Each structure stands twice: as structure tokens, then as C-alpha cells.
Amino acid sequence: MGIKGIKNVVRSIVLLSVLLLTFVVLAEEQAKSDSTKTRVFLMEIRADIDPRMNRYVDLALEQATSENADIIIIDMDTYGGAVADANDIRTRILEYEKPVWMYINNDAASAGALISIAADSIYMVSGANIGAATLVNGNDGSQAPDKYQSYMRSIMRSTAEQTGRDPLIAEGMVDDRVEIEGVTEAGKIVTFTTSEAIANGFCEGEVTSIDDILKRNNIEDFEIIEYELSSTEQVISFFLNPFVSGILILVITAGIFFELQTPGVGFPLAAAGIALILYLVPYYLNGLAANWEIAVFFVGFVLIALEVFVIPGFGVAGVSGIICIVGSLIFMMIGNDFFNFDYVPTEDITTAATVVGVGIFSSMLLLFIFGYRITKTQMFNRVALVETQERKDGYVSTRFPENMVGKKGTANTILRPSGRIELDGEIYDAYTRGEYVEKGESIIVISQEGATLKVRAAK
């Protein structure tokens, strides 16, 4: 290679180095630019506050932390729900290290108001409302006893104090006895419109969108990260659907009863077990299925098994087992507090009872219609012994090498009336017609009964 060729190679290397250096510098500038963007994490509370929403918020805040979000904005529109779950969410928001802003996109009533005032800032659209946090009975809408109201008043006050809002107004959202000049009079619960909330320090401003909130806070260079449930959580949500729950209940009950009717097949019980896992796990993870409810289900299953295999007839154990299974399946679907249904909406109880009832009725109907037909299918014949082995066809239950009737031997143990005997140096099970035979006495075989021998004392 000549000098000219060497110069060309050197020139090419220099050019490539310059291009590579330029690319690296641009990439660093872009990364630096991206790192200066405000990362805004957006999540929603647009349903009743219950164990499912409790879990949803917990997962969302965990992801916000992993995403290193600078600000969390919660898009709120709810009429409220369970106080216990609302309190959990409130506590998480208060303890969260990054700013949490509430975007009330219509309503923040009852438990929604409690969650909202836990936020660092509140923004509301025109026509939105916040307040009306009086606890009511989920069945008839009447006010809850004062001990519950007292607790709600307390956490509303403490939350408002911690976020720099008027605690007396927060208490007035629960208690209609609170009087605040220019705000409310006795006999009325505090519920603010957007303009009223702004005037009384419960809203930073009226907005029209998330972008509007960010603009008001002089945030122009931002990146919005919208929270979405993971694939696993979406599967869990799918199995929480009442229709799917009804199908699973059908499989559970049909599988259990079919296995009890034809023990040993295995497949119905396996199907019931899989369906039970798919039913229990989602409700357990979402805080609906408590440990005691799961325990009651298995107690019911054991009682039914005892009724079928141990206790003759069908009585207290069987009925109690059915009640335990049906009751536990219903309780798992609703957020009761150990048989306390005061704050469970009647609609939820009705839905749960209907789903369980339809599932069990459908399983019984399927067993009645198709149970006999299934036992006649080829698939069933492959997994179950369906032929009867008759004595007339040569089938006998015995282990004797020859006809033992008339043989003489000795009692190897005391026969009272059953025990063991020795014949020709071999030990066999035997029993008498009722009399006792002492060990060592001579006996004679009078008949063969399956795998045992009937004997009497030899004279």
C-alpha cells in the first residue's frame, strides 16, 4: 500500500471517530434532556372504594416509586365506599414521599372526600363536588351509629390538619351539628362546589384537564406515565367478574358432588380443585376472602364428606356442610367485617347471593341431566371401573390355594368371634358363628366367605 493509500485510511478513521464522538455527545444531551423532564404518574379512582380499589392504589403507588415519578396525580370520581379501605388509601397518600395531587373529575363524596383531603393539592373541574362524608348503612341508607361517625370525624380532622386545611370544615363534612359562620349551619352536611372549595381552601383551582393542572404549576416539560394493571392483575380482575365467579362455582360444586357420587374417578375432584383455586386466589389477594371464610368452606366440605362416607343418612352434618359452603362462597364476594354487613351495599349482597345460587343450581341441573350420560361415555370408561365382576362369571374375592372347607387346624389367636387360624402351616383370617375359641384349640373350616374363613371348634 502506497503513501496515498495510507493517508486515505487515516482520513477514514478520523472521520469515523468524529462521527462516533458526535453521536455520543448527542445521545448524552438527549438523555440529559429526558432526565430534566418532570415525570408525572397518572392513576384513577373511578369506582367504589373497596378492597379491590385498595389493592389497585397500593400497586399503583408501588409502580410510581419504581418509575421514579416526580408527581402523582389521581383522577378522582367516586361516591365513596368502605371506610376501612379509604383509610388505608388515605394513609398511603399521606406517607408518600412525592407530591400527590387530586384531580376531582366530578365527585369526591364520602370516602372519596377523605382520600381527597389527604392529597397535597386538590384541583376540581367545573361542576364538581367534594364532601358529604357522613357514614351510612349500606342496606337502607340510614346514618350509622355515632361511634362510627365519631371515628370518621376524627380521621377527617386529623387528615385536614396534616395537609393544612381547616379541620372544622372537614368535620362538618361528616357531622351536621357543626356550625361554621359563612360556611354551614346546623342540620346541614358540608358539601362544596368547585368555587366553594376554592373559597374555603379545599381546592387550589378550577381546571379542565391534567395539562391545565401542570400549566398552573409552571410545569411545561413533562412526561405522563399512565398506570395500567399488569397482565397478572388483569387476569385476577377477570376472575373477579361475577359471571366468571358463577362458572367457577358451578365447576366447584358439580365436581365435588360428582366425585362423592362416583369416588375414585379423580377428574371431577381435580376440576373442582382447580376452579376453587381460581376462585379463592383473586378474592384473597384483593382482601375480600378472609382466612376464616376460607376455613368455613373447607369445614363444610369435611362435614359433607363425613355425611356421605361415615354418618348414615342425611342429617345435621350434611345440611351444616352445605350451609358452610354456600355461606362462605357468598361472604368471599362481599367486603363484610366478620358478619358485619352494615356498610355492605344491598346490591353487592344480592349480586353475590344470586351468583352463588345460580352456580349451585346450575351444577345440580347439569348433574341431573348429564350425570347418567357421562357414565356411559367412552372417556368415562377409560378412567373408571364400570363393569361388575359377578361370581357366576368366575370372579371371586379369595386368596386360598384350594377349597378349604372341611380342613382342620388350630386357633392362632383367640377368636372372639374373629381372629386368625393356622392351616397346614399358613395363617388365615377367620371368624366363628358367635362362639369364642381359645388360642391353640382345634378348629374346622365350615365355609369360605370371600377372603376369610368361617370356622367352629372341632369336636
CSV table of C-alpha atoms in Angstrom, one decimal:
chain,number,residue,atom,x,y,z
A,1,MET,CA,0.0,0.0,0.0
A,2,GLY,CA,1.4,3.4,-1.0
A,3,ILE,CA,1.6,6.6,1.0
A,4,LYS,CA,-1.6,7.8,-0.7
A,5,GLY,CA,-3.5,4.7,0.4
A,6,ILE,CA,-2.3,5.1,4.0
A,7,LYS,CA,-3.5,8.7,4.0
A,8,ASN,CA,-6.9,7.6,2.8
A,9,VAL,CA,-7.2,5.0,5.6
A,10,VAL,CA,-6.1,7.5,8.3
A,11,ARG,CA,-8.6,10.1,6.9
A,12,SER,CA,-11.4,7.5,7.1
A,13,ILE,CA,-10.5,6.6,10.6
A,14,VAL,CA,-10.5,10.2,11.7
A,15,LEU,CA,-13.9,10.8,10.0
A,16,LEU,CA,-15.5,7.8,11.7
A,17,SER,CA,-14.1,8.9,15.0
A,18,VAL,CA,-15.6,12.3,14.6
A,19,LEU,CA,-19.0,10.8,13.7
A,20,LEU,CA,-18.9,8.5,16.6
A,21,LEU,CA,-18.0,11.2,19.1
A,22,THR,CA,-20.8,13.4,17.7
A,23,PHE,CA,-23.3,10.6,18.2
A,24,VAL,CA,-22.2,10.0,21.8
A,25,VAL,CA,-22.5,13.7,22.6
A,26,LEU,CA,-26.0,14.0,21.0
A,27,ALA,CA,-27.1,10.8,23.0
A,28,GLU,CA,-25.8,12.3,26.2
A,29,GLU,CA,-27.6,15.6,25.5
A,30,GLN,CA,-30.8,13.7,24.8
A,31,ALA,CA,-30.5,11.7,27.9
A,32,LYS,CA,-29.8,14.8,29.9
A,33,SER,CA,-32.8,16.5,28.3
A,34,ASP,CA,-35.0,13.5,29.2
A,35,SER,CA,-33.8,13.5,32.7
A,36,THR,CA,-34.9,17.1,33.2
A,37,LYS,CA,-38.5,16.3,32.2
A,38,THR,CA,-41.0,16.1,35.1
A,39,ARG,CA,-42.2,12.6,35.4
A,40,VAL,CA,-46.0,12.7,36.1
A,41,PHE,CA,-47.6,9.4,37.2
A,42,LEU,CA,-51.4,9.3,36.5
A,43,MET,CA,-53.8,6.9,38.1
A,44,GLU,CA,-57.5,6.7,38.6
A,45,ILE,CA,-60.0,6.2,41.4
A,46,ARG,CA,-63.2,5.9,39.4
A,47,ALA,CA,-65.2,3.3,41.3
A,48,ASP,CA,-66.4,2.4,44.8
A,49,ILE,CA,-63.8,2.4,47.5
A,50,ASP,CA,-63.4,-1.3,48.4
A,51,PRO,CA,-60.7,-3.9,48.9
A,52,ARG,CA,-60.2,-4.1,45.1
A,53,MET,CA,-59.6,-0.3,44.9
A,54,ASN,CA,-57.4,-0.5,48.0
A,55,ARG,CA,-55.2,-3.1,46.2
A,56,TYR,CA,-55.2,-1.1,43.0
A,57,VAL,CA,-53.9,2.1,44.7
A,58,ASP,CA,-51.3,0.1,46.6
A,59,LEU,CA,-50.0,-1.4,43.3
A,60,ALA,CA,-50.1,1.9,41.5
A,61,LEU,CA,-48.1,3.7,44.1
A,62,GLU,CA,-45.5,0.9,44.1
A,63,GLN,CA,-45.1,1.4,40.4
A,64,ALA,CA,-44.9,5.1,40.7
A,65,THR,CA,-42.0,4.6,43.1
A,66,SER,CA,-40.3,2.2,40.7
A,67,GLU,CA,-40.8,4.7,37.8
A,68,ASN,CA,-39.2,7.4,39.9
A,69,ALA,CA,-42.2,9.7,39.4
A,70,ASP,CA,-41.8,13.3,40.5
A,71,ILE,CA,-45.6,13.9,40.9
A,72,ILE,CA,-48.6,11.6,41.3
A,73,ILE,CA,-51.9,12.8,40.0
A,74,ILE,CA,-55.1,10.8,41.0
A,75,ASP,CA,-58.1,11.2,38.7
A,76,MET,CA,-61.0,11.0,41.2
A,77,ASP,CA,-64.7,10.4,40.6
A,78,THR,CA,-66.4,8.3,43.3
A,79,TYR,CA,-69.4,8.3,45.6
A,80,GLY,CA,-67.3,6.6,48.3
A,81,GLY,CA,-67.3,3.2,49.8
A,82,ALA,CA,-65.8,1.3,52.7
A,83,VAL,CA,-64.2,3.5,55.3
A,84,ALA,CA,-61.5,0.9,56.3
A,85,ASP,CA,-60.2,0.7,52.7
A,86,ALA,CA,-60.5,4.5,52.3
A,87,ASN,CA,-58.4,4.9,55.5
A,88,ASP,CA,-55.7,2.6,54.1
A,89,ILE,CA,-55.5,4.7,50.9
A,90,ARG,CA,-55.5,7.9,52.9
A,91,THR,CA,-52.6,6.7,55.0
A,92,ARG,CA,-50.6,5.7,51.9
A,93,ILE,CA,-51.1,9.1,50.3
A,94,LEU,CA,-50.2,11.0,53.5
A,95,GLU,CA,-47.0,8.9,53.9
A,96,TYR,CA,-45.9,9.0,50.2
A,97,GLU,CA,-42.7,10.9,49.8
A,98,LYS,CA,-43.5,12.6,46.5
A,99,PRO,CA,-46.3,15.2,46.0
A,100,VAL,CA,-49.8,13.7,45.4
A,101,TRP,CA,-52.3,15.9,43.6
A,102,MET,CA,-56.0,15.1,43.4
A,103,TYR,CA,-57.9,15.9,40.2
A,104,ILE,CA,-61.6,15.7,41.1
A,105,ASN,CA,-63.2,15.0,37.7
A,106,ASN,CA,-66.8,15.1,39.0
A,107,ASP,CA,-67.4,13.7,42.5
A,108,ALA,CA,-65.4,13.1,45.7
A,109,ALA,CA,-68.1,12.1,48.1
A,110,SER,CA,-67.9,10.3,51.4
A,111,ALA,CA,-64.8,8.1,51.5
A,112,GLY,CA,-63.7,9.9,48.3
A,113,ALA,CA,-63.6,13.2,50.3
A,114,LEU,CA,-61.4,11.6,52.9
A,115,ILE,CA,-59.0,10.4,50.3
A,116,SER,CA,-59.0,13.8,48.5
A,117,ILE,CA,-58.1,15.9,51.5
A,118,ALA,CA,-55.1,13.6,52.1
A,119,ALA,CA,-53.6,14.9,48.9
A,120,ASP,CA,-51.1,17.8,48.9
A,121,SER,CA,-53.1,19.7,46.3
A,122,ILE,CA,-56.7,19.4,45.1
A,123,TYR,CA,-58.0,20.6,41.7
A,124,MET,CA,-61.6,20.3,40.5
A,125,VAL,CA,-63.4,20.7,37.2
A,126,SER,CA,-66.4,23.0,36.9
A,127,GLY,CA,-69.5,21.4,38.4
A,128,ALA,CA,-67.5,19.0,40.7
A,129,ASN,CA,-68.3,18.4,44.3
A,130,ILE,CA,-66.5,17.3,47.5
A,131,GLY,CA,-67.9,16.4,50.9
A,132,ALA,CA,-70.9,14.6,52.3
A,133,ALA,CA,-68.8,12.2,54.3
A,134,THR,CA,-71.4,11.0,56.8
A,135,LEU,CA,-71.3,7.3,57.3
A,136,VAL,CA,-74.5,5.5,56.2
A,137,ASN,CA,-75.8,2.0,56.5
A,138,GLY,CA,-75.2,0.1,53.2
A,139,ASN,CA,-78.6,-1.6,53.4
A,140,ASP,CA,-81.1,1.2,53.9
A,141,GLY,CA,-79.0,4.4,53.7
A,142,SER,CA,-79.7,5.4,57.3
A,143,GLN,CA,-76.9,7.1,59.3
A,144,ALA,CA,-74.5,4.8,61.1
A,145,PRO,CA,-74.3,4.8,64.9
A,146,ASP,CA,-72.4,7.7,66.5
A,147,LYS,CA,-69.4,5.5,67.4
A,148,TYR,CA,-68.7,5.1,63.7
A,149,GLN,CA,-69.4,8.8,63.0
A,150,SER,CA,-67.0,9.8,65.7
A,151,TYR,CA,-64.2,7.8,64.1
A,152,MET,CA,-64.9,9.3,60.7
A,153,ARG,CA,-65.0,12.8,62.2
A,154,SER,CA,-61.6,12.2,63.9
A,155,ILE,CA,-59.8,10.9,60.8
A,156,MET,CA,-61.3,13.8,58.7
A,157,ARG,CA,-60.0,16.3,61.2
A,158,SER,CA,-56.5,14.8,61.5
A,159,THR,CA,-56.2,14.5,57.8
A,160,ALA,CA,-57.1,18.1,57.2
A,161,GLU,CA,-54.7,19.2,59.9
A,162,GLN,CA,-51.8,17.3,58.3
A,163,THR,CA,-52.5,18.8,54.9
A,164,GLY,CA,-53.0,22.3,56.1
A,165,ARG,CA,-56.8,22.5,55.6
A,166,ASP,CA,-59.5,23.6,58.1
A,167,PRO,CA,-60.2,20.6,60.4
A,168,LEU,CA,-63.6,22.0,61.5
A,169,ILE,CA,-64.8,22.2,57.9
A,170,ALA,CA,-63.5,18.6,57.4
A,171,GLU,CA,-65.5,17.5,60.5
A,172,GLY,CA,-68.6,19.4,59.1
A,173,MET,CA,-68.5,17.1,56.1
A,174,VAL,CA,-69.4,14.3,58.5
A,175,ASP,CA,-71.4,15.9,61.3
A,176,ASP,CA,-74.5,18.0,60.6
A,177,ARG,CA,-74.3,19.5,64.1
A,178,VAL,CA,-71.2,21.5,63.2
A,179,GLU,CA,-71.9,25.3,62.6
A,180,ILE,CA,-69.3,27.4,60.8
A,181,GLU,CA,-70.2,31.0,60.1
A,182,GLY,CA,-70.3,31.7,56.4
A,183,VAL,CA,-69.9,28.0,55.5
A,184,THR,CA,-72.6,25.9,57.0
A,185,GLU,CA,-75.4,26.0,59.6
A,186,ALA,CA,-76.6,23.3,62.0
A,187,GLY,CA,-78.5,20.5,60.3
A,188,LYS,CA,-76.6,20.6,57.0
A,189,ILE,CA,-73.6,18.5,56.0
A,190,VAL,CA,-70.8,20.4,54.3
A,191,THR,CA,-70.6,19.7,50.5
A,192,PHE,CA,-68.6,22.1,48.4
A,193,THR,CA,-68.9,23.0,44.8
A,194,THR,CA,-65.7,23.9,43.0
A,195,SER,CA,-66.0,27.6,43.7
A,196,GLU,CA,-66.9,27.0,47.3
A,197,ALA,CA,-64.0,24.6,47.8
A,198,ILE,CA,-61.6,27.2,46.4
A,199,ALA,CA,-63.0,29.9,48.6
A,200,ASN,CA,-62.6,27.7,51.7
A,201,GLY,CA,-59.1,26.3,51.0
A,202,PHE,CA,-60.2,22.8,49.9
A,203,CYS,CA,-59.2,23.3,46.3
A,204,GLU,CA,-56.2,25.0,44.6
A,205,GLY,CA,-58.1,25.9,41.5
A,206,GLU,CA,-60.7,25.1,38.8
A,207,VAL,CA,-59.1,23.2,35.9
A,208,THR,CA,-60.3,21.5,32.7
A,209,SER,CA,-57.6,18.8,32.3
A,210,ILE,CA,-54.4,17.3,33.5
A,211,ASP,CA,-52.4,19.5,31.2
A,212,ASP,CA,-54.2,22.5,32.8
A,213,ILE,CA,-53.1,21.4,36.3
A,214,LEU,CA,-49.4,21.2,35.1
A,215,LYS,CA,-49.6,24.5,33.4
A,216,ARG,CA,-50.9,26.2,36.6
A,217,ASN,CA,-47.8,24.8,38.4
A,218,ASN,CA,-45.4,26.1,35.6
A,219,ILE,CA,-44.6,22.6,34.5
A,220,GLU,CA,-44.1,22.7,30.7
A,221,ASP,CA,-41.5,19.9,30.1
A,222,PHE,CA,-43.2,16.8,31.4
A,223,GLU,CA,-43.8,13.1,30.7
A,224,ILE,CA,-47.1,11.5,31.7
A,225,ILE,CA,-46.9,7.8,32.8
A,226,GLU,CA,-50.4,6.3,32.9
A,227,TYR,CA,-50.8,3.4,35.3
A,228,GLU,CA,-52.1,0.2,33.8
A,229,LEU,CA,-52.7,-3.1,35.5
A,230,SER,CA,-50.1,-5.8,34.8
A,231,SER,CA,-51.1,-8.9,32.9
A,232,THR,CA,-51.3,-10.8,36.2
A,233,GLU,CA,-53.6,-8.2,37.7
A,234,GLN,CA,-55.8,-8.2,34.6
A,235,VAL,CA,-56.2,-12.0,34.9
A,236,ILE,CA,-57.1,-11.5,38.6
A,237,SER,CA,-59.6,-8.9,37.6
A,238,PHE,CA,-61.1,-11.2,35.0
A,239,PHE,CA,-61.7,-13.9,37.6
A,240,LEU,CA,-63.4,-11.3,39.9
A,241,ASN,CA,-66.1,-10.8,37.3
A,242,PRO,CA,-69.4,-12.1,38.8
A,243,PHE,CA,-70.2,-14.1,35.7
A,244,VAL,CA,-66.8,-15.9,35.8
A,245,SER,CA,-67.2,-16.5,39.5
A,246,GLY,CA,-70.6,-18.1,38.8
A,247,ILE,CA,-69.0,-20.5,36.3
A,248,LEU,CA,-66.2,-21.4,38.8
A,249,ILE,CA,-68.8,-22.1,41.5
A,250,LEU,CA,-70.7,-24.4,39.1
A,251,VAL,CA,-67.5,-26.3,38.4
A,252,ILE,CA,-66.6,-26.5,42.1
A,253,THR,CA,-70.0,-27.8,43.3
A,254,ALA,CA,-70.5,-30.1,40.4
A,255,GLY,CA,-67.0,-31.6,40.7
A,256,ILE,CA,-67.4,-32.2,44.4
A,257,PHE,CA,-70.8,-33.8,44.2
A,258,PHE,CA,-69.9,-35.9,41.2
A,259,GLU,CA,-66.8,-37.2,42.9
A,260,LEU,CA,-68.8,-38.0,46.1
A,261,GLN,CA,-71.3,-39.9,43.9
A,262,THR,CA,-68.6,-41.8,42.0
A,263,PRO,CA,-65.5,-41.9,44.2
A,264,GLY,CA,-62.2,-42.8,42.7
A,265,VAL,CA,-62.7,-41.2,39.2
A,266,GLY,CA,-60.4,-38.3,40.2
A,267,PHE,CA,-61.1,-35.9,37.3
A,268,PRO,CA,-64.2,-34.2,38.8
A,269,LEU,CA,-62.4,-33.6,42.0
A,270,ALA,CA,-59.3,-32.2,40.1
A,271,ALA,CA,-61.5,-29.9,38.1
A,272,ALA,CA,-63.2,-28.7,41.3
A,273,GLY,CA,-59.8,-28.1,43.0
A,274,ILE,CA,-58.5,-26.0,40.1
A,275,ALA,CA,-61.8,-24.0,39.9
A,276,LEU,CA,-61.6,-23.5,43.7
A,277,ILE,CA,-58.0,-22.1,43.4
A,278,LEU,CA,-59.1,-19.8,40.6
A,279,TYR,CA,-62.0,-18.6,42.8
A,280,LEU,CA,-60.1,-18.2,46.0
A,281,VAL,CA,-56.8,-16.6,45.0
A,282,PRO,CA,-58.2,-13.4,43.3
A,283,TYR,CA,-60.6,-12.7,46.1
A,284,TYR,CA,-57.9,-13.4,48.7
A,285,LEU,CA,-55.4,-11.2,47.0
A,286,ASN,CA,-58.0,-8.4,46.8
A,287,GLY,CA,-58.7,-8.6,50.5
A,288,LEU,CA,-62.3,-9.9,50.1
A,289,ALA,CA,-61.8,-13.6,51.0
A,290,ALA,CA,-60.7,-13.6,54.7
A,291,ASN,CA,-58.9,-16.6,56.3
A,292,TRP,CA,-62.0,-17.5,58.4
A,293,GLU,CA,-64.2,-17.6,55.2
A,294,ILE,CA,-61.8,-20.0,53.5
A,295,ALA,CA,-61.7,-22.1,56.7
A,296,VAL,CA,-65.5,-22.3,56.8
A,297,PHE,CA,-65.6,-23.5,53.2
A,298,PHE,CA,-63.3,-26.5,54.0
A,299,VAL,CA,-65.2,-27.2,57.2
A,300,GLY,CA,-68.3,-27.5,55.1
A,301,PHE,CA,-66.6,-29.9,52.6
A,302,VAL,CA,-65.4,-32.1,55.5
A,303,LEU,CA,-68.9,-32.2,57.0
A,304,ILE,CA,-70.4,-33.3,53.7
A,305,ALA,CA,-67.8,-36.0,53.3
A,306,LEU,CA,-68.5,-37.3,56.8
A,307,GLU,CA,-72.2,-37.4,56.0
A,308,VAL,CA,-71.6,-39.4,52.8
A,309,PHE,CA,-68.9,-41.8,53.9
A,310,VAL,CA,-69.2,-42.0,57.7
A,311,ILE,CA,-72.6,-41.0,59.1
A,312,PRO,CA,-75.6,-42.9,57.8
A,313,GLY,CA,-78.5,-41.0,56.3
A,314,PHE,CA,-78.6,-37.3,55.6
A,315,GLY,CA,-78.9,-35.0,58.6
A,316,VAL,CA,-77.2,-32.3,60.6
A,317,ALA,CA,-73.7,-32.8,59.2
A,318,GLY,CA,-74.8,-32.7,55.6
A,319,VAL,CA,-77.1,-29.7,56.0
A,320,SER,CA,-74.5,-27.8,58.1
A,321,GLY,CA,-71.8,-28.6,55.4
A,322,ILE,CA,-74.0,-27.2,52.6
A,323,ILE,CA,-74.7,-24.0,54.7
A,324,CYS,CA,-71.0,-23.6,55.4
A,325,ILE,CA,-70.0,-23.9,51.7
A,326,VAL,CA,-72.8,-21.7,50.3
A,327,GLY,CA,-72.3,-19.1,53.1
A,328,SER,CA,-68.5,-18.9,52.6
A,329,LEU,CA,-68.8,-18.5,48.9
A,330,ILE,CA,-71.1,-15.6,49.3
A,331,PHE,CA,-69.1,-14.0,52.1
A,332,MET,CA,-65.9,-14.2,50.0
A,333,MET,CA,-67.5,-12.0,47.3
A,334,ILE,CA,-68.5,-9.1,49.7
A,335,GLY,CA,-66.5,-6.9,52.0
A,336,ASN,CA,-68.2,-7.9,55.3
A,337,ASP,CA,-66.3,-7.3,58.5
A,338,PHE,CA,-66.8,-10.8,60.2
A,339,PHE,CA,-70.6,-11.0,59.7
A,340,ASN,CA,-71.0,-7.2,60.0
A,341,PHE,CA,-72.9,-6.2,56.8
A,342,ASP,CA,-73.8,-2.6,58.0
A,343,TYR,CA,-71.7,-1.0,55.3
A,344,VAL,CA,-72.1,-3.5,52.6
A,345,PRO,CA,-74.5,-2.2,49.9
A,346,THR,CA,-77.6,-4.4,49.5
A,347,GLU,CA,-76.8,-4.6,45.8
A,348,ASP,CA,-73.5,-6.3,46.5
A,349,ILE,CA,-75.1,-8.8,48.8
A,350,THR,CA,-77.9,-9.5,46.3
A,351,THR,CA,-75.3,-10.0,43.5
A,352,ALA,CA,-73.2,-12.4,45.5
A,353,ALA,CA,-76.2,-14.5,46.6
A,354,THR,CA,-77.5,-14.6,43.1
A,355,VAL,CA,-74.2,-15.7,41.6
A,356,VAL,CA,-73.6,-18.4,44.2
A,357,GLY,CA,-77.3,-19.6,43.9
A,358,VAL,CA,-77.3,-19.7,40.1
A,359,GLY,CA,-73.9,-21.5,40.1
A,360,ILE,CA,-75.0,-24.2,42.5
A,361,PHE,CA,-78.4,-24.7,40.9
A,362,SER,CA,-76.8,-25.0,37.5
A,363,SER,CA,-74.4,-27.6,38.7
A,364,MET,CA,-77.2,-29.7,40.2
A,365,LEU,CA,-79.2,-29.3,37.0
A,366,LEU,CA,-76.2,-30.5,34.9
A,367,LEU,CA,-75.7,-33.4,37.2
A,368,PHE,CA,-79.3,-34.4,37.0
A,369,ILE,CA,-79.4,-34.1,33.2
A,370,PHE,CA,-76.0,-35.3,32.2
A,371,GLY,CA,-74.7,-37.3,35.1
A,372,TYR,CA,-76.0,-40.6,33.9
A,373,ARG,CA,-75.0,-40.0,30.3
A,374,ILE,CA,-71.4,-39.2,31.3
A,375,THR,CA,-71.0,-42.6,33.0
A,376,LYS,CA,-71.9,-44.2,29.6
A,377,THR,CA,-69.3,-42.3,27.6
A,378,GLN,CA,-66.0,-43.9,26.3
A,379,MET,CA,-64.0,-41.3,28.1
A,380,PHE,CA,-65.6,-42.2,31.5
A,381,ASN,CA,-65.0,-45.9,30.8
A,382,ARG,CA,-61.2,-45.2,30.4
A,383,VAL,CA,-60.9,-43.6,33.8
A,384,ALA,CA,-63.4,-45.6,35.9
A,385,LEU,CA,-64.1,-49.3,36.5
A,386,VAL,CA,-67.7,-49.6,35.3
A,387,GLU,CA,-68.0,-53.4,34.8
A,388,THR,CA,-69.5,-55.6,37.6
A,389,GLN,CA,-67.5,-58.8,38.3
A,390,GLU,CA,-70.1,-61.4,39.0
A,391,ARG,CA,-69.4,-64.7,40.9
A,392,LYS,CA,-71.3,-66.6,38.2
A,393,ASP,CA,-68.6,-65.4,35.7
A,394,GLY,CA,-65.8,-66.8,37.7
A,395,TYR,CA,-64.8,-63.7,39.7
A,396,VAL,CA,-64.2,-64.4,43.4
A,397,SER,CA,-62.5,-62.5,46.2
A,398,THR,CA,-60.2,-65.0,47.7
A,399,ARG,CA,-56.5,-65.9,48.2
A,400,PHE,CA,-56.9,-69.5,49.1
A,401,PRO,CA,-55.0,-72.1,47.0
A,402,GLU,CA,-57.8,-74.7,47.2
A,403,ASN,CA,-61.2,-75.4,48.7
A,404,MET,CA,-60.6,-75.1,52.4
A,405,VAL,CA,-64.0,-76.4,53.7
A,406,GLY,CA,-63.5,-79.4,56.0
A,407,LYS,CA,-59.9,-78.7,56.7
A,408,LYS,CA,-58.8,-78.9,60.4
A,409,GLY,CA,-56.3,-76.6,62.1
A,410,THR,CA,-55.8,-74.6,65.3
A,411,ALA,CA,-56.7,-71.2,66.5
A,412,ASN,CA,-53.6,-69.0,66.2
A,413,THR,CA,-55.2,-66.2,68.2
A,414,ILE,CA,-58.4,-66.1,70.4
A,415,LEU,CA,-61.4,-66.0,68.2
A,416,ARG,CA,-64.0,-63.5,69.7
A,417,PRO,CA,-65.5,-64.3,67.3
A,418,SER,CA,-62.9,-63.2,64.7
A,419,GLY,CA,-59.2,-63.8,64.7
A,420,ARG,CA,-56.6,-65.9,63.0
A,421,ILE,CA,-56.2,-69.6,62.5
A,422,GLU,CA,-53.4,-71.9,61.3
A,423,LEU,CA,-54.0,-74.4,58.5
A,424,ASP,CA,-51.2,-76.5,57.0
A,425,GLY,CA,-48.6,-74.1,58.4
A,426,GLU,CA,-50.3,-71.0,56.9
A,427,ILE,CA,-52.1,-68.2,58.8
A,428,TYR,CA,-55.6,-67.1,57.7
A,429,ASP,CA,-58.2,-64.7,58.9
A,430,ALA,CA,-61.2,-66.4,60.3
A,431,TYR,CA,-64.4,-65.9,62.4
A,432,THR,CA,-66.9,-68.2,64.2
A,433,ARG,CA,-70.6,-68.2,64.2
A,434,GLY,CA,-70.5,-66.3,67.6
A,435,GLU,CA,-68.8,-68.6,70.0
A,436,TYR,CA,-65.4,-67.9,71.5
A,437,VAL,CA,-62.4,-70.2,70.7
A,438,GLU,CA,-59.3,-70.1,72.8
A,439,LYS,CA,-55.9,-69.9,71.3
A,440,GLY,CA,-54.5,-73.3,70.5
A,441,GLU,CA,-57.8,-75.1,70.3
A,442,SER,CA,-58.7,-77.3,67.3
A,443,ILE,CA,-61.0,-75.8,64.7
A,444,ILE,CA,-62.6,-76.9,61.5
A,445,VAL,CA,-63.5,-74.8,58.4
A,446,ILE,CA,-67.2,-74.8,57.7
A,447,SER,CA,-67.3,-72.3,54.8
A,448,GLN,CA,-65.3,-69.8,52.7
A,449,GLU,CA,-66.6,-66.2,52.8
A,450,GLY,CA,-64.6,-64.1,50.4
A,451,ALA,CA,-61.1,-63.6,51.8
A,452,THR,CA,-62.0,-65.1,55.2
A,453,LEU,CA,-63.0,-68.5,56.6
A,454,LYS,CA,-65.9,-69.3,58.8
A,455,VAL,CA,-64.9,-71.9,61.4
A,456,ARG,CA,-66.1,-73.7,64.6
A,457,ALA,CA,-64.4,-75.6,67.4
A,458,ALA,CA,-63.6,-79.2,66.3
A,459,LYS,CA,-65.2,-81.9,68.5
